[in-house]
């Protein structure tokens, strides 16, 4: 039989062992903590047992200050913090200024005409009464105007290669009509003489001479009539081209006012020469 004193001693030893295990587990389990400022921690434990023997255990722990840094500025940057790079607030305004410099006017001056930025598909399907549709009408008018200018240049160059007629068609027509009548009369005379010669058996020196003279006169009359016909044709061609050039000149001269009127109909602000030039720029004109 074991003595009570031995049992008490073993119990105390077990208790001390358990307390030490708890302390070790606690030290291992608690993670390191980093503080911005120094901190102190103290821990102590005392255990006494008396039963024919004494046992004590004391433990003190001091934790000094600890600092940890993980590159705060870069961490803030990665986390999108206050120090992360930000898009400059002036980016949009700088782009606007560049566009204004390119166009010569600001977006504010263009107003509703900024719709000229629309793509080709938008213009294709736009209603004629819509803003884009009205700008499209202006664009079409400008293109037509340029075609007119090209046509005028071509026709003017052609007109310059032609010789201006001495007489207008109206002055030539009466002479041509008289020449045609003369040809008809001389043709009849030739036919009469031919018939008379045939009735004389085909041989009559006097009739033959008269017929030869009549045929010569007919030939001369036909040549005169043909000359007048050619003169009239040339005069008419020159007059027609001259009239076409005059019409093109008038249309080209009126084109700027027509184009401006269409652009003003599409705008909601005053249209100046600079504004119109900017719209043409946006439309690729």
PDB file of C-alpha atoms in Angstrom:
ATOM      1  CA  UNK A   1       0.000   0.000   0.000  1.00  0.00           C
ATOM      2  CA  UNK A   2       1.372   3.330  -1.132  1.00  0.00           C
ATOM      3  CA  UNK A   3       1.688   6.078   1.440  1.00  0.00           C
ATOM      4  CA  UNK A   4      -0.552   9.166   1.235  1.00  0.00           C
ATOM      5  CA  UNK A   5       2.489  11.407   1.021  1.00  0.00           C
ATOM      6  CA  UNK A   6       3.708   9.664  -2.115  1.00  0.00           C
ATOM      7  CA  UNK A   7       0.279  10.003  -3.725  1.00  0.00           C
ATOM      8  CA  UNK A   8       0.126  13.716  -2.954  1.00  0.00           C
ATOM      9  CA  UNK A   9       3.628  14.236  -4.375  1.00  0.00           C
ATOM     10  CA  UNK A  10       2.694  12.497  -7.616  1.00  0.00           C
ATOM     11  CA  UNK A  11      -0.476  14.584  -7.883  1.00  0.00           C
ATOM     12  CA  UNK A  12       1.490  17.811  -7.478  1.00  0.00           C
ATOM     13  CA  UNK A  13       4.014  16.682 -10.089  1.00  0.00           C
ATOM     14  CA  UNK A  14       1.181  15.950 -12.569  1.00  0.00           C
ATOM     15  CA  UNK A  15      -0.383  19.322 -11.941  1.00  0.00           C
ATOM     16  CA  UNK A  16       2.888  21.129 -12.554  1.00  0.00           C
ATOM     17  CA  UNK A  17       3.402  19.165 -15.780  1.00  0.00           C
ATOM     18  CA  UNK A  18      -0.078  20.057 -17.002  1.00  0.00           C
ATOM     19  CA  UNK A  19       0.439  23.746 -16.241  1.00  0.00           C
ATOM     20  CA  UNK A  20       3.689  23.721 -18.203  1.00  0.00           C
ATOM     21  CA  UNK A  21       2.019  22.093 -21.201  1.00  0.00           C
ATOM     22  CA  UNK A  22      -0.683  24.762 -21.237  1.00  0.00           C
ATOM     23  CA  UNK A  23       1.965  27.473 -21.200  1.00  0.00           C
ATOM     24  CA  UNK A  24       3.806  25.844 -24.133  1.00  0.00           C
ATOM     25  CA  UNK A  25       0.598  25.362 -26.167  1.00  0.00           C
ATOM     26  CA  UNK A  26      -0.413  28.967 -25.544  1.00  0.00           C
ATOM     27  CA  UNK A  27       2.982  30.259 -26.657  1.00  0.00           C
ATOM     28  CA  UNK A  28       2.849  28.187 -29.842  1.00  0.00           C
ATOM     29  CA  UNK A  29      -0.810  28.895 -30.673  1.00  0.00           C
ATOM     30  CA  UNK A  30      -0.851  32.681 -30.308  1.00  0.00           C
ATOM     31  CA  UNK A  31       0.390  34.307 -33.579  1.00  0.00           C
ATOM     32  CA  UNK A  32       2.905  37.082 -33.672  1.00  0.00           C
ATOM     33  CA  UNK A  33       1.258  40.489 -33.618  1.00  0.00           C
ATOM     34  CA  UNK A  34       2.785  43.605 -35.131  1.00  0.00           C
ATOM     35  CA  UNK A  35       2.038  46.951 -33.548  1.00  0.00           C
ATOM     36  CA  UNK A  36       2.544  50.427 -34.837  1.00  0.00           C
ATOM     37  CA  UNK A  37       3.719  51.439 -31.337  1.00  0.00           C
ATOM     38  CA  UNK A  38       5.653  49.470 -28.728  1.00  0.00           C
ATOM     39  CA  UNK A  39       3.639  47.278 -26.367  1.00  0.00           C
ATOM     40  CA  UNK A  40       4.486  45.203 -23.288  1.00  0.00           C
ATOM     41  CA  UNK A  41       2.962  41.971 -22.073  1.00  0.00           C
ATOM     42  CA  UNK A  42       3.665  40.169 -18.805  1.00  0.00           C
ATOM     43  CA  UNK A  43       2.460  36.795 -17.728  1.00  0.00           C
ATOM     44  CA  UNK A  44       3.233  34.915 -14.571  1.00  0.00           C
ATOM     45  CA  UNK A  45       2.073  31.736 -12.895  1.00  0.00           C
ATOM     46  CA  UNK A  46       2.728  30.366  -9.390  1.00  0.00           C
ATOM     47  CA  UNK A  47       1.826  26.978  -8.055  1.00  0.00           C
ATOM     48  CA  UNK A  48       2.520  25.622  -4.554  1.00  0.00           C
ATOM     49  CA  UNK A  49       1.765  22.247  -3.075  1.00  0.00           C
ATOM     50  CA  UNK A  50       2.460  20.992   0.403  1.00  0.00           C
ATOM     51  CA  UNK A  51       1.996  17.473   1.528  1.00  0.00           C
ATOM     52  CA  UNK A  52       5.156  16.496   3.057  1.00  0.00           C
ATOM     53  CA  UNK A  53       6.966  18.414   0.214  1.00  0.00           C
ATOM     54  CA  UNK A  54       6.945  21.762  -1.601  1.00  0.00           C
ATOM     55  CA  UNK A  55       6.863  22.498  -5.261  1.00  0.00           C
ATOM     56  CA  UNK A  56       6.678  25.841  -7.023  1.00  0.00           C
ATOM     57  CA  UNK A  57       6.685  27.043 -10.573  1.00  0.00           C
ATOM     58  CA  UNK A  58       7.075  30.637 -11.674  1.00  0.00           C
ATOM     59  CA  UNK A  59       6.995  31.928 -15.236  1.00  0.00           C
ATOM     60  CA  UNK A  60       7.375  35.474 -16.485  1.00  0.00           C
ATOM     61  CA  UNK A  61       7.254  36.575 -20.124  1.00  0.00           C
ATOM     62  CA  UNK A  62       7.908  40.009 -21.552  1.00  0.00           C
ATOM     63  CA  UNK A  63       7.133  40.860 -25.122  1.00  0.00           C
ATOM     64  CA  UNK A  64       8.982  43.865 -26.410  1.00  0.00           C
ATOM     65  CA  UNK A  65       7.852  46.156 -29.087  1.00  0.00           C
ATOM     66  CA  UNK A  66       7.625  44.799 -32.616  1.00  0.00           C
ATOM     67  CA  UNK A  67       7.244  46.671 -35.811  1.00  0.00           C
ATOM     68  CA  UNK A  68       6.320  45.261 -39.183  1.00  0.00           C
ATOM     69  CA  UNK A  69       6.265  46.911 -42.497  1.00  0.00           C
ATOM     70  CA  UNK A  70       5.212  45.375 -45.745  1.00  0.00           C
ATOM     71  CA  UNK A  71       5.845  48.331 -48.004  1.00  0.00           C
ATOM     72  CA  UNK A  72       2.770  50.339 -47.046  1.00  0.00           C
ATOM     73  CA  UNK A  73       2.791  52.577 -50.069  1.00  0.00           C
ATOM     74  CA  UNK A  74       2.961  49.703 -52.510  1.00  0.00           C
ATOM     75  CA  UNK A  75       0.292  47.809 -50.550  1.00  0.00           C
ATOM     76  CA  UNK A  76      -2.006  50.805 -50.836  1.00  0.00           C
ATOM     77  CA  UNK A  77      -1.313  50.977 -54.500  1.00  0.00           C
ATOM     78  CA  UNK A  78      -2.171  47.293 -54.986  1.00  0.00           C
ATOM     79  CA  UNK A  79      -5.323  47.654 -52.956  1.00  0.00           C
ATOM     80  CA  UNK A  80      -6.447  50.691 -54.928  1.00  0.00           C
ATOM     81  CA  UNK A  81      -5.938  52.961 -51.944  1.00  0.00           C
ATOM     82  CA  UNK A  82      -5.694  56.702 -51.828  1.00  0.00           C
ATOM     83  CA  UNK A  83      -2.123  56.665 -53.092  1.00  0.00           C
ATOM     84  CA  UNK A  84      -2.905  54.520 -56.194  1.00  0.00           C
ATOM     85  CA  UNK A  85      -2.355  56.297 -59.549  1.00  0.00           C
ATOM     86  CA  UNK A  86      -5.395  58.201 -60.704  1.00  0.00           C
ATOM     87  CA  UNK A  87      -6.353  59.265 -64.221  1.00  0.00           C
ATOM     88  CA  UNK A  88      -5.680  62.945 -64.615  1.00  0.00           C
ATOM     89  CA  UNK A  89      -8.792  65.059 -64.455  1.00  0.00           C
ATOM     90  CA  UNK A  90      -7.367  67.162 -67.264  1.00  0.00           C
ATOM     91  CA  UNK A  91      -7.345  64.279 -69.787  1.00  0.00           C
ATOM     92  CA  UNK A  92     -10.852  64.963 -71.092  1.00  0.00           C
ATOM     93  CA  UNK A  93     -10.330  68.706 -71.246  1.00  0.00           C
ATOM     94  CA  UNK A  94      -7.006  68.246 -73.049  1.00  0.00           C
ATOM     95  CA  UNK A  95      -8.696  66.035 -75.643  1.00  0.00           C
ATOM     96  CA  UNK A  96     -11.401  68.665 -76.071  1.00  0.00           C
ATOM     97  CA  UNK A  97      -8.773  71.348 -76.566  1.00  0.00           C
ATOM     98  CA  UNK A  98      -6.979  69.259 -79.187  1.00  0.00           C
ATOM     99  CA  UNK A  99     -10.242  68.713 -81.053  1.00  0.00           C
ATOM    100  CA  UNK A 100     -11.013  72.426 -80.853  1.00  0.00           C
ATOM    101  CA  UNK A 101      -7.557  73.231 -82.215  1.00  0.00           C
ATOM    102  CA  UNK A 102      -8.072  70.789 -85.071  1.00  0.00           C
ATOM    103  CA  UNK A 103     -11.535  72.052 -85.974  1.00  0.00           C
ATOM    104  CA  UNK A 104     -10.964  75.696 -85.185  1.00  0.00           C
ATOM    105  CA  UNK A 105     -14.085  75.860 -83.017  1.00  0.00           C
ATOM    106  CA  UNK A 106     -15.174  74.356 -79.716  1.00  0.00           C
ATOM    107  CA  UNK A 107     -17.796  71.667 -79.216  1.00  0.00           C
ATOM    108  CA  UNK A 108     -19.925  74.313 -77.536  1.00  0.00           C
ATOM    109  CA  UNK A 109     -19.850  76.456 -80.667  1.00  0.00           C
ATOM    110  CA  UNK A 110     -20.892  73.485 -82.780  1.00  0.00           C
ATOM    111  CA  UNK A 111     -23.822  72.682 -80.508  1.00  0.00           C
ATOM    112  CA  UNK A 112     -26.192  70.237 -82.180  1.00  0.00           C
ATOM    113  CA  UNK A 113     -23.870  70.037 -85.173  1.00  0.00           C
ATOM    114  CA  UNK A 114     -21.649  67.751 -83.100  1.00  0.00           C
ATOM    115  CA  UNK A 115     -23.980  65.097 -84.515  1.00  0.00           C
ATOM    116  CA  UNK A 116     -21.764  65.267 -87.594  1.00  0.00           C
ATOM    117  CA  UNK A 117     -19.605  62.778 -85.665  1.00  0.00           C
ATOM    118  CA  UNK A 118     -22.208  60.098 -86.547  1.00  0.00           C
ATOM    119  CA  UNK A 119     -21.007  57.133 -88.584  1.00  0.00           C
ATOM    120  CA  UNK A 120     -21.979  56.338 -92.163  1.00  0.00           C
ATOM    121  CA  UNK A 121     -24.590  53.790 -91.086  1.00  0.00           C
ATOM    122  CA  UNK A 122     -26.313  56.368 -88.885  1.00  0.00           C
ATOM    123  CA  UNK A 123     -26.504  58.793 -91.812  1.00  0.00           C
ATOM    124  CA  UNK A 124     -27.811  56.052 -94.076  1.00  0.00           C
ATOM    125  CA  UNK A 125     -30.758  55.221 -91.822  1.00  0.00           C
ATOM    126  CA  UNK A 126     -31.450  58.671 -90.354  1.00  0.00           C
ATOM    127  CA  UNK A 127     -34.845  60.284 -90.779  1.00  0.00           C
ATOM    128  CA  UNK A 128     -34.679  63.429 -92.963  1.00  0.00           C
ATOM    129  CA  UNK A 129     -36.213  65.398 -90.090  1.00  0.00           C
ATOM    130  CA  UNK A 130     -33.726  64.169 -87.496  1.00  0.00           C
ATOM    131  CA  UNK A 131     -30.603  66.094 -86.579  1.00  0.00           C
ATOM    132  CA  UNK A 132     -28.354  63.565 -88.315  1.00  0.00           C
ATOM    133  CA  UNK A 133     -30.726  63.459 -91.288  1.00  0.00           C
ATOM    134  CA  UNK A 134     -30.582  67.231 -91.724  1.00  0.00           C
ATOM    135  CA  UNK A 135     -26.810  67.204 -91.538  1.00  0.00           C
ATOM    136  CA  UNK A 136     -26.906  64.430 -94.136  1.00  0.00           C
ATOM    137  CA  UNK A 137     -28.902  66.689 -96.469  1.00  0.00           C
ATOM    138  CA  UNK A 138     -26.250  69.347 -96.024  1.00  0.00           C
ATOM    139  CA  UNK A 139     -23.505  66.819 -96.778  1.00  0.00           C
ATOM    140  CA  UNK A 140     -25.299  65.677 -99.944  1.00  0.00           C
ATOM    141  CA  UNK A 141     -25.706  69.283-101.084  1.00  0.00           C
ATOM    142  CA  UNK A 142     -21.985  69.904-100.635  1.00  0.00           C
ATOM    143  CA  UNK A 143     -21.165  66.824-102.699  1.00  0.00           C
ATOM    144  CA  UNK A 144     -23.585  67.927-105.418  1.00  0.00           C
ATOM    145  CA  UNK A 145     -21.985  71.362-105.378  1.00  0.00           C
ATOM    146  CA  UNK A 146     -18.575  69.834-105.926  1.00  0.00           C
ATOM    147  CA  UNK A 147     -19.906  67.811-108.848  1.00  0.00           C
ATOM    148  CA  UNK A 148     -21.297  71.026-110.312  1.00  0.00           C
ATOM    149  CA  UNK A 149     -17.935  72.716-109.971  1.00  0.00           C
ATOM    150  CA  UNK A 150     -16.181  69.832-111.704  1.00  0.00           C
ATOM    151  CA  UNK A 151     -18.775  69.828-114.494  1.00  0.00           C
ATOM    152  CA  UNK A 152     -18.427  73.582-114.914  1.00  0.00           C
ATOM    153  CA  UNK A 153     -14.656  73.305-115.170  1.00  0.00           C
ATOM    154  CA  UNK A 154     -14.929  70.583-117.811  1.00  0.00           C
ATOM    155  CA  UNK A 155     -17.561  72.381-119.896  1.00  0.00           C
ATOM    156  CA  UNK A 156     -15.737  75.698-119.717  1.00  0.00           C
ATOM    157  CA  UNK A 157     -12.554  74.060-120.975  1.00  0.00           C
ATOM    158  CA  UNK A 158     -14.482  72.492-123.866  1.00  0.00           C
ATOM    159  CA  UNK A 159     -16.127  75.788-124.766  1.00  0.00           C
ATOM    160  CA  UNK A 160     -12.730  77.427-124.959  1.00  0.00           C
ATOM    161  CA  UNK A 161     -11.653  74.949-127.643  1.00  0.00           C
ATOM    162  CA  UNK A 162     -14.575  75.943-129.864  1.00  0.00           C
ATOM    163  CA  UNK A 163     -14.673  78.884-132.215  1.00  0.00           C
ATOM    164  CA  UNK A 164     -17.437  81.321-131.524  1.00  0.00           C
ATOM    165  CA  UNK A 165     -19.793  81.560-134.517  1.00  0.00           C
ATOM    166  CA  UNK A 166     -20.033  84.746-136.532  1.00  0.00           C
ATOM    167  CA  UNK A 167     -23.799  84.557-136.426  1.00  0.00           C
ATOM    168  CA  UNK A 168     -26.336  83.243-134.004  1.00  0.00           C
ATOM    169  CA  UNK A 169     -28.540  80.342-135.083  1.00  0.00           C
ATOM    170  CA  UNK A 170     -31.513  82.657-135.478  1.00  0.00           C
ATOM    171  CA  UNK A 171     -29.624  84.653-138.100  1.00  0.00           C
ATOM    172  CA  UNK A 172     -28.576  81.578-140.053  1.00  0.00           C
ATOM    173  CA  UNK A 173     -31.908  79.784-140.195  1.00  0.00           C
ATOM    174  CA  UNK A 174     -33.625  82.130-142.754  1.00  0.00           C
ATOM    175  CA  UNK A 175     -30.662  81.869-145.138  1.00  0.00           C
ATOM    176  CA  UNK A 176     -30.649  78.108-144.800  1.00  0.00           C
ATOM    177  CA  UNK A 177     -34.355  77.937-145.558  1.00  0.00           C
ATOM    178  CA  UNK A 178     -33.862  80.005-148.720  1.00  0.00           C
ATOM    179  CA  UNK A 179     -30.967  77.808-149.777  1.00  0.00           C
ATOM    180  CA  UNK A 180     -33.050  74.684-149.368  1.00  0.00           C
ATOM    181  CA  UNK A 181     -35.783  76.195-151.564  1.00  0.00           C
ATOM    182  CA  UNK A 182     -33.178  77.089-154.197  1.00  0.00           C
ATOM    183  CA  UNK A 183     -31.908  73.512-154.217  1.00  0.00           C
ATOM    184  CA  UNK A 184     -35.441  72.263-154.711  1.00  0.00           C
ATOM    185  CA  UNK A 185     -36.057  74.617-157.669  1.00  0.00           C
ATOM    186  CA  UNK A 186     -32.806  73.742-159.407  1.00  0.00           C
ATOM    187  CA  UNK A 187     -33.487  70.081-158.838  1.00  0.00           C
ATOM    188  CA  UNK A 188     -36.828  70.485-160.576  1.00  0.00           C
ATOM    189  CA  UNK A 189     -35.147  72.276-163.497  1.00  0.00           C
ATOM    190  CA  UNK A 190     -32.645  69.469-163.918  1.00  0.00           C
ATOM    191  CA  UNK A 191     -35.465  66.942-163.897  1.00  0.00           C
ATOM    192  CA  UNK A 192     -37.380  68.926-166.589  1.00  0.00           C
ATOM    193  CA  UNK A 193     -34.394  69.139-168.904  1.00  0.00           C
ATOM    194  CA  UNK A 194     -33.618  65.478-168.486  1.00  0.00           C
ATOM    195  CA  UNK A 195     -37.165  64.611-169.460  1.00  0.00           C
ATOM    196  CA  UNK A 196     -37.070  66.924-172.463  1.00  0.00           C
ATOM    197  CA  UNK A 197     -33.783  65.470-173.663  1.00  0.00           C
ATOM    198  CA  UNK A 198     -35.201  61.983-173.334  1.00  0.00           C
ATOM    199  CA  UNK A 199     -38.169  63.054-175.466  1.00  0.00           C
ATOM    200  CA  UNK A 200     -35.803  64.305-178.136  1.00  0.00           C
ATOM    201  CA  UNK A 201     -34.347  60.849-178.483  1.00  0.00           C
ATOM    202  CA  UNK A 202     -31.528  61.441-176.054  1.00  0.00           C
ATOM    203  CA  UNK A 203     -29.492  63.472-178.457  1.00  0.00           C
ATOM    204  CA  UNK A 204     -29.842  67.222-178.706  1.00  0.00           C
ATOM    205  CA  UNK A 205     -26.744  69.387-178.351  1.00  0.00           C
ATOM    206  CA  UNK A 206     -28.662  72.454-177.172  1.00  0.00           C
ATOM    207  CA  UNK A 207     -30.651  70.524-174.546  1.00  0.00           C
ATOM    208  CA  UNK A 208     -27.534  68.726-173.466  1.00  0.00           C
ATOM    209  CA  UNK A 209     -25.692  72.013-172.874  1.00  0.00           C
ATOM    210  CA  UNK A 210     -28.651  73.463-171.013  1.00  0.00           C
ATOM    211  CA  UNK A 211     -28.919  70.342-168.855  1.00  0.00           C
ATOM    212  CA  UNK A 212     -25.236  70.456-167.996  1.00  0.00           C
ATOM    213  CA  UNK A 213     -25.542  74.073-166.863  1.00  0.00           C
ATOM    214  CA  UNK A 214     -28.632  73.253-164.772  1.00  0.00           C
ATOM    215  CA  UNK A 215     -26.842  70.382-163.090  1.00  0.00           C
ATOM    216  CA  UNK A 216     -23.891  72.679-162.208  1.00  0.00           C
ATOM    217  CA  UNK A 217     -26.226  75.228-160.700  1.00  0.00           C
ATOM    218  CA  UNK A 218     -27.915  72.503-158.657  1.00  0.00           C
ATOM    219  CA  UNK A 219     -24.561  71.326-157.366  1.00  0.00           C
ATOM    220  CA  UNK A 220     -23.601  74.847-156.336  1.00  0.00           C
ATOM    221  CA  UNK A 221     -26.976  75.325-154.585  1.00  0.00           C
ATOM    222  CA  UNK A 222     -26.601  72.065-152.703  1.00  0.00           C
ATOM    223  CA  UNK A 223     -23.088  73.086-151.552  1.00  0.00           C
ATOM    224  CA  UNK A 224     -24.359  76.459-150.354  1.00  0.00           C
ATOM    225  CA  UNK A 225     -27.206  74.832-148.465  1.00  0.00           C
ATOM    226  CA  UNK A 226     -24.803  72.327-146.887  1.00  0.00           C
ATOM    227  CA  UNK A 227     -22.473  75.133-145.783  1.00  0.00           C
ATOM    228  CA  UNK A 228     -25.359  76.927-144.134  1.00  0.00           C
ATOM    229  CA  UNK A 229     -26.447  73.672-142.507  1.00  0.00           C
ATOM    230  CA  UNK A 230     -22.947  73.160-141.079  1.00  0.00           C
ATOM    231  CA  UNK A 231     -22.788  76.751-139.875  1.00  0.00           C
ATOM    232  CA  UNK A 232     -26.122  76.361-138.150  1.00  0.00           C
ATOM    233  CA  UNK A 233     -25.075  73.106-136.473  1.00  0.00           C
ATOM    234  CA  UNK A 234     -21.871  74.640-135.140  1.00  0.00           C
ATOM    235  CA  UNK A 235     -23.672  77.750-133.959  1.00  0.00           C
ATOM    236  CA  UNK A 236     -26.305  75.657-132.208  1.00  0.00           C
ATOM    237  CA  UNK A 237     -23.667  73.457-130.499  1.00  0.00           C
ATOM    238  CA  UNK A 238     -21.752  76.492-129.309  1.00  0.00           C
ATOM    239  CA  UNK A 239     -24.917  78.183-128.090  1.00  0.00           C
ATOM    240  CA  UNK A 240     -26.056  75.044-126.266  1.00  0.00           C
ATOM    241  CA  UNK A 241     -22.719  74.609-124.506  1.00  0.00           C
ATOM    242  CA  UNK A 242     -22.549  78.302-123.735  1.00  0.00           C
ATOM    243  CA  UNK A 243     -25.999  78.148-122.172  1.00  0.00           C
ATOM    244  CA  UNK A 244     -25.026  75.066-120.149  1.00  0.00           C
ATOM    245  CA  UNK A 245     -21.920  76.828-118.846  1.00  0.00           C
ATOM    246  CA  UNK A 246     -23.981  79.860-117.901  1.00  0.00           C
ATOM    247  CA  UNK A 247     -26.464  77.649-116.048  1.00  0.00           C
ATOM    248  CA  UNK A 248     -23.656  75.859-114.194  1.00  0.00           C
ATOM    249  CA  UNK A 249     -22.081  79.172-113.278  1.00  0.00           C
ATOM    250  CA  UNK A 250     -25.366  80.340-111.799  1.00  0.00           C
ATOM    251  CA  UNK A 251     -25.880  77.122-109.839  1.00  0.00           C
ATOM    252  CA  UNK A 252     -22.320  77.108-108.527  1.00  0.00           C
ATOM    253  CA  UNK A 253     -22.680  80.730-107.487  1.00  0.00           C
ATOM    254  CA  UNK A 254     -25.886  79.939-105.597  1.00  0.00           C
ATOM    255  CA  UNK A 255     -24.479  76.800-103.969  1.00  0.00           C
ATOM    256  CA  UNK A 256     -22.863  78.446-100.891  1.00  0.00           C
ATOM    257  CA  UNK A 257     -26.151  80.059 -99.848  1.00  0.00           C
ATOM    258  CA  UNK A 258     -28.020  76.804-100.394  1.00  0.00           C
ATOM    259  CA  UNK A 259     -25.505  74.842 -98.336  1.00  0.00           C
ATOM    260  CA  UNK A 260     -25.500  77.419 -95.529  1.00  0.00           C
ATOM    261  CA  UNK A 261     -29.296  77.393 -95.385  1.00  0.00           C
ATOM    262  CA  UNK A 262     -29.336  73.594 -95.028  1.00  0.00           C
ATOM    263  CA  UNK A 263     -26.678  73.702 -92.306  1.00  0.00           C
ATOM    264  CA  UNK A 264     -28.524  76.412 -90.395  1.00  0.00           C
ATOM    265  CA  UNK A 265     -31.643  74.263 -90.571  1.00  0.00           C
ATOM    266  CA  UNK A 266     -29.706  71.479 -88.838  1.00  0.00           C
ATOM    267  CA  UNK A 267     -28.066  73.735 -86.233  1.00  0.00           C
ATOM    268  CA  UNK A 268     -29.256  75.137 -82.919  1.00  0.00           C
ATOM    269  CA  UNK A 269     -26.577  77.820 -82.720  1.00  0.00           C
ATOM    270  CA  UNK A 270     -25.289  80.501 -85.091  1.00  0.00           C
ATOM    271  CA  UNK A 271     -23.455  79.076 -88.090  1.00  0.00           C
ATOM    272  CA  UNK A 272     -20.264  80.934 -88.953  1.00  0.00           C
ATOM    273  CA  UNK A 273     -17.738  80.205 -91.667  1.00  0.00           C
ATOM    274  CA  UNK A 274     -15.544  78.555 -89.007  1.00  0.00           C
ATOM    275  CA  UNK A 275     -18.424  76.371 -87.820  1.00  0.00           C
ATOM    276  CA  UNK A 276     -19.236  75.294 -91.370  1.00  0.00           C
ATOM    277  CA  UNK A 277     -15.572  74.481 -92.010  1.00  0.00           C
ATOM    278  CA  UNK A 278     -15.496  72.398 -88.813  1.00  0.00           C
ATOM    279  CA  UNK A 279     -18.598  70.450 -89.855  1.00  0.00           C
ATOM    280  CA  UNK A 280     -17.045  69.737 -93.245  1.00  0.00           C
ATOM    281  CA  UNK A 281     -13.970  68.493 -91.396  1.00  0.00           C
ATOM    282  CA  UNK A 282     -16.083  66.143 -89.285  1.00  0.00           C
ATOM    283  CA  UNK A 283     -17.899  64.890 -92.393  1.00  0.00           C
ATOM    284  CA  UNK A 284     -14.641  64.237 -94.190  1.00  0.00           C
ATOM    285  CA  UNK A 285     -15.398  66.905 -96.759  1.00  0.00           C
TER     286      UNK A 285
END
